[in-house]
Short mmCIF file of C-alpha atoms in Angstrom, two decimals:
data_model
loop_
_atom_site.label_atom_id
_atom_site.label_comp_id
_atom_site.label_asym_id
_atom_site.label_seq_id
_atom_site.Cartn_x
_atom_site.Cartn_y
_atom_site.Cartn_z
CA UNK A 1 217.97 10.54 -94.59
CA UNK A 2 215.92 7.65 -96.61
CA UNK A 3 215.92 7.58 -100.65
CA UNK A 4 213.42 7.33 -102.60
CA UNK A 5 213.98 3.96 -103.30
CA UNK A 6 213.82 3.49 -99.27
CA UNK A 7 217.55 3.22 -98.49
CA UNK A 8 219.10 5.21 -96.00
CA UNK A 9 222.00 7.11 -96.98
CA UNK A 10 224.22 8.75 -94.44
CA UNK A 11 226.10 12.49 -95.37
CA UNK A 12 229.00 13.50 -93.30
CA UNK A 13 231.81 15.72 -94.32
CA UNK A 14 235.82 15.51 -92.67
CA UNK A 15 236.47 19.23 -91.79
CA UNK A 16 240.03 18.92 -92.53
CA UNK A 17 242.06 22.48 -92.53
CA UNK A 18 244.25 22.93 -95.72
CA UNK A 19 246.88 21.57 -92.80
CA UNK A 20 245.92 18.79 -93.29
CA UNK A 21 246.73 18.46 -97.12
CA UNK A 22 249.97 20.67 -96.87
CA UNK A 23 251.75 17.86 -94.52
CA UNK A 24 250.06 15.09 -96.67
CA UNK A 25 251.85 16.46 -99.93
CA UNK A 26 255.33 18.15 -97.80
CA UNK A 27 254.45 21.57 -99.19
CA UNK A 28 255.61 23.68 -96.24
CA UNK A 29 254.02 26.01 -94.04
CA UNK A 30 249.90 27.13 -95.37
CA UNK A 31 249.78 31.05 -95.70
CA UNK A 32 247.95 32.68 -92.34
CA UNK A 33 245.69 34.10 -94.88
CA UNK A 34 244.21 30.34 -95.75
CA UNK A 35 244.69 28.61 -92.50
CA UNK A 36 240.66 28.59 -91.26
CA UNK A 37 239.93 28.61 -95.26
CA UNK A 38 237.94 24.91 -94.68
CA UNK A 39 235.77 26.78 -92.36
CA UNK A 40 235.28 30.32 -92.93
CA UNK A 41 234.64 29.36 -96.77
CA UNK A 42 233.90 25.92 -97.58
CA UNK A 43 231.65 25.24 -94.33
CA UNK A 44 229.41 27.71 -95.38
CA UNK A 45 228.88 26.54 -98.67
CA UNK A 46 228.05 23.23 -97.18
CA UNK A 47 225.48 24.68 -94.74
CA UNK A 48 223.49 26.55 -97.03
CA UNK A 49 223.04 23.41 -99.79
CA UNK A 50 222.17 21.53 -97.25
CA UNK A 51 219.95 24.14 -96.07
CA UNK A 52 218.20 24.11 -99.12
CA UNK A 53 217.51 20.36 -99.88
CA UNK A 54 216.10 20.16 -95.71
CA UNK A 55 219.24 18.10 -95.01
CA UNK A 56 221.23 17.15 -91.67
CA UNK A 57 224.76 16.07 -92.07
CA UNK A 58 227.51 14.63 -89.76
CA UNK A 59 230.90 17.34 -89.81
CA UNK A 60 233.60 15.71 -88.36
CA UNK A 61 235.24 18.76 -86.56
CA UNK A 62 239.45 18.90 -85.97
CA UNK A 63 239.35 20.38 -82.38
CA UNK A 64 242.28 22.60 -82.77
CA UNK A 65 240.09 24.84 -85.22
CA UNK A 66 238.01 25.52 -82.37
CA UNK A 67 240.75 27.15 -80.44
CA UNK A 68 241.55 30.07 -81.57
CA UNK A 69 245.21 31.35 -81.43
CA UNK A 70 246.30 27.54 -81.73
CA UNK A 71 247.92 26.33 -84.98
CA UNK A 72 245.03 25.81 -86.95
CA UNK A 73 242.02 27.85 -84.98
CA UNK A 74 240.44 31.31 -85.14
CA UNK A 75 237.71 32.78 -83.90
CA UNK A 76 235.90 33.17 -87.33
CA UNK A 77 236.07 28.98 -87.57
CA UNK A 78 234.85 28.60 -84.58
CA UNK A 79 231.94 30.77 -85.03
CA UNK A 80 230.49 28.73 -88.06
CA UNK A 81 231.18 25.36 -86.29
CA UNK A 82 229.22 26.82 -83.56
CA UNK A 83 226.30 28.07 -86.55
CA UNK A 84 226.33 24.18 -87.92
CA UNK A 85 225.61 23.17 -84.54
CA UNK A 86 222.67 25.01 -83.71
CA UNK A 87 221.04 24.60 -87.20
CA UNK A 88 220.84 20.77 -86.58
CA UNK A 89 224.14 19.12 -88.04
CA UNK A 90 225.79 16.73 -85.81
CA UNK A 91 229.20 17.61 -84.67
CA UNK A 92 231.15 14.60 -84.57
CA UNK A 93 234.72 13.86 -83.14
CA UNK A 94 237.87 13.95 -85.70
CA UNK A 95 240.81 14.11 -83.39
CA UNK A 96 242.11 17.33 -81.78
CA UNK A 97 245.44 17.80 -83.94
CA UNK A 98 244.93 15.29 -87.14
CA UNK A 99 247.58 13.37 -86.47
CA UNK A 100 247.70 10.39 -89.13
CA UNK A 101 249.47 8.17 -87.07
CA UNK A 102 247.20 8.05 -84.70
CA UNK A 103 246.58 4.74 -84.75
CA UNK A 104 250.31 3.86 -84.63
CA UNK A 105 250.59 6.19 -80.73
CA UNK A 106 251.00 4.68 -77.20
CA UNK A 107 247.47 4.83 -75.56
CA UNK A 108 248.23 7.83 -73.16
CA UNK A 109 248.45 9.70 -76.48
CA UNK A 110 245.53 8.45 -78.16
CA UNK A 111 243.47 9.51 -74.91
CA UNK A 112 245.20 12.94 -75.08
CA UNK A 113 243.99 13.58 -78.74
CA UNK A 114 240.23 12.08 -78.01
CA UNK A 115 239.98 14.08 -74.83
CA UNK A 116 240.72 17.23 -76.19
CA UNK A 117 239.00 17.20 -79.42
CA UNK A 118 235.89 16.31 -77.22
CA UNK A 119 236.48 19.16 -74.43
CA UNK A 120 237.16 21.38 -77.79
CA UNK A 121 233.60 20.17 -79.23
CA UNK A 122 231.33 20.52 -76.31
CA UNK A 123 232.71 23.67 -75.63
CA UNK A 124 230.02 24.41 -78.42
CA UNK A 125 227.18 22.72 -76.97
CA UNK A 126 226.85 19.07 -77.34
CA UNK A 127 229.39 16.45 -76.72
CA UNK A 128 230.22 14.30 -79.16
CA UNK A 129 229.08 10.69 -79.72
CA UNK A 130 231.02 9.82 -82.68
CA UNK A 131 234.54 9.78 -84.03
CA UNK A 132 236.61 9.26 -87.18
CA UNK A 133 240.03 8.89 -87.19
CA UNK A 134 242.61 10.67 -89.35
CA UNK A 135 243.46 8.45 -92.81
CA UNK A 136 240.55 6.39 -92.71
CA UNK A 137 242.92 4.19 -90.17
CA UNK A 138 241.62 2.61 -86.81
CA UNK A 139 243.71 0.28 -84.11
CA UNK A 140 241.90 -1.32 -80.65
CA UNK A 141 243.49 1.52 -78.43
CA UNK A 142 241.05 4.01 -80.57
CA UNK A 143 238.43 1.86 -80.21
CA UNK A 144 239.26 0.96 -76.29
CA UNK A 145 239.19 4.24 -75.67
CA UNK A 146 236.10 4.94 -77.63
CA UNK A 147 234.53 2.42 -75.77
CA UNK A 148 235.47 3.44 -72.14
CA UNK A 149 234.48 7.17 -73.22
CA UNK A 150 230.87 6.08 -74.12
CA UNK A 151 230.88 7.16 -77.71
CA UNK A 152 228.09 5.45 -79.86
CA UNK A 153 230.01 4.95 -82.86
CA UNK A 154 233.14 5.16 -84.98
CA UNK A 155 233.36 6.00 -88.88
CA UNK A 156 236.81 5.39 -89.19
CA UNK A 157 236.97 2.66 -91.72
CA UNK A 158 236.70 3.10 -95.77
CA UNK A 159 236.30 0.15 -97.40
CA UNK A 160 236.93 1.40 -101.22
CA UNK A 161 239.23 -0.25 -103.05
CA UNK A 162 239.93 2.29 -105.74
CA UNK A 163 241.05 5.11 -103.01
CA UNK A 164 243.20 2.61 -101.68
CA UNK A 165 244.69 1.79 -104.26
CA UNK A 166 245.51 5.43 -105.29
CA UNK A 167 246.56 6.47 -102.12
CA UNK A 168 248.89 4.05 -102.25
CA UNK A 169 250.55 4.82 -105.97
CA UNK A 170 250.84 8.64 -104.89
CA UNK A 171 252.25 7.99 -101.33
CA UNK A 172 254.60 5.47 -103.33
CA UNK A 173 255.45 7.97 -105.84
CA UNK A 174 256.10 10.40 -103.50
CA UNK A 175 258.65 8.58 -101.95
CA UNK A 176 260.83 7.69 -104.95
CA UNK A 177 260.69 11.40 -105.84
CA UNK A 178 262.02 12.04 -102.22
CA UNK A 179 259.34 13.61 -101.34
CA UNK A 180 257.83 11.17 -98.38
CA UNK A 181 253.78 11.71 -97.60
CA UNK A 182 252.97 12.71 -94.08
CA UNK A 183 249.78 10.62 -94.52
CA UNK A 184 249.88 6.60 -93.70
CA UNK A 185 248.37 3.77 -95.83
CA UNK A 186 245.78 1.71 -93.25
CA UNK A 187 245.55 -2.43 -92.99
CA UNK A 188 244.60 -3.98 -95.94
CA UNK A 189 242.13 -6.19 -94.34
CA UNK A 190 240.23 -2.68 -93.79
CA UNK A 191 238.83 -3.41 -97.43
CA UNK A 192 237.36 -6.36 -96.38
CA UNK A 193 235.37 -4.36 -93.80
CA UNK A 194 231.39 -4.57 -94.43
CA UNK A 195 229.83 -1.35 -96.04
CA UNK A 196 226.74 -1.06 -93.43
CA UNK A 197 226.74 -0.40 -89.80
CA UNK A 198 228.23 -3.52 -87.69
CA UNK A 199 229.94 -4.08 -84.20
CA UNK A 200 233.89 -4.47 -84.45
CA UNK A 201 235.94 -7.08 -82.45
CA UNK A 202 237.48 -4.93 -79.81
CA UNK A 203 240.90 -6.37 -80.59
CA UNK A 204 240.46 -6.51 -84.24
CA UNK A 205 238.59 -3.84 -85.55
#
C-alpha cells in the first residue's frame, strides 16, 4: 500500500501456531484445545481490520496447519487460510514444519520442507511466490532452492538491531537457567542487510 507521505509500506503477518512459541521457550506439549488457536482466533481478527481499512496483507502460512490431523493442522485452520485467500491476501510460503534450523539442514531437507509447505499452500488455490524462513535466518541452500523453484522473493532477513539483541539475552539466559531455546540466533552480518527490496548474492545472502 502507499502512505500518505508516498512511501510504500509492506504488511505481512508470520502465522506461527502457539508450537511455535512452546519449543522456543521448552514449555512442553500446547493443550489440543489451543493448537489451531493462531488461526481459528487470531487470523480472524486480522482479516476483519484489515477488512475495514481496504487493506491486502502478506500471511506467511506454516503448511502443516493446512493438514488437518497432522501435528499442528485442523480443519477449522484450514478453512480461514482458505477465507484469507479468496478475500485478496497473499498466501506466502513459511516452511511446512517451522523448523528453526532450517538453515543449518542438508539440502535434501531443505527441499523437503519448501516442497511441502508449497503442495500444502496451493492445495488452497494459488501457489506461492514467496517465502520466509523460520527465525528470521536464511543460508544459500534456501535461497538455491528458492531460486530453482521460481519463487519471486524471500522475506527472510530482519535487519533490527534491538530484536537481535534481545533475542540473544533471553536465548542466553535461557541457557544458564538450563533451560536451552529451541529457537537459533541468525549471522550477525544479517544486520547489515539493507532495509528495502535488493537482489542477494546467491552464495552470500
Amino acid at each position: 500500500m502507499t502512505m500518505p507521505s508516498g512511501q510504500i509500506c509492506s504488511v505481512s503477518v508470520d502465522l506461527d501456531p502457539l508450537d511455535c512459541y512452546h519449543r522456543i521457550h521448552t514449555l512442553g506439549e500446547v493443550p489440543e484445545a489451543l493448537r489451531d488457536v493462531v488461526l481459528r482466533r487470531g487470523l480472524p481478527r486480522f482479516l476483519d481490520v484489515l477488512g475495514r481499512r481496504g487493506l491486502r496483507a502478506t500471511f506467511f502460512v506454516v503448511g502443516e496447519d493446512l493438514v488437518p490431523g497432522s501435528r499442528t493442522g485442523t480443519e477449522a485452520g484450514r478453512a480461514i487460510v482458505a477465507e484469507a485467500g479468496a478475500a485478496g491476501h497473499e498466501l506466502a510460503s513459511h516452511s511446512f514444519s517451522h523448523p528453526y534450523e532450517l538453515v543449518r539442514m542438508e539440502r535434501a531437507r531443505v527441499e523437503e520442507e519448501i516442497d511441502r509447505a508449497h503442495a500444502a499452500i496451493a492445495s488452497l488455490g494459488a501457489p506461492p511466490v514467496g517465502f520466509r524462513s523460520p527465525g528470521y535466518n536464511l543460508s544459500p541452500a534456501v535461497i538455491d532452492v528458492l531460486v530453482a523453484r521460481g519463487y519471486r522473493y524471500d522475506s527472510s532477513i530482519l535487519p533490527a538491531p534491538l530484536y537481535y539483541g534481545a533475542k540473544a539475552a533471553v536465548m542466553g539466559a535461557m541457557k544458564i537457567a538450563g533451560r536451552p531455546s529451541g529457537s537459533t540466533l541468525g549471522d550477525p552480518r544479517f544486520l547489515l542487510a539493507p532495509p528495502a527490496p535488493y537482489r542477494p548474492a546467491l552464495g552470500a545472502p
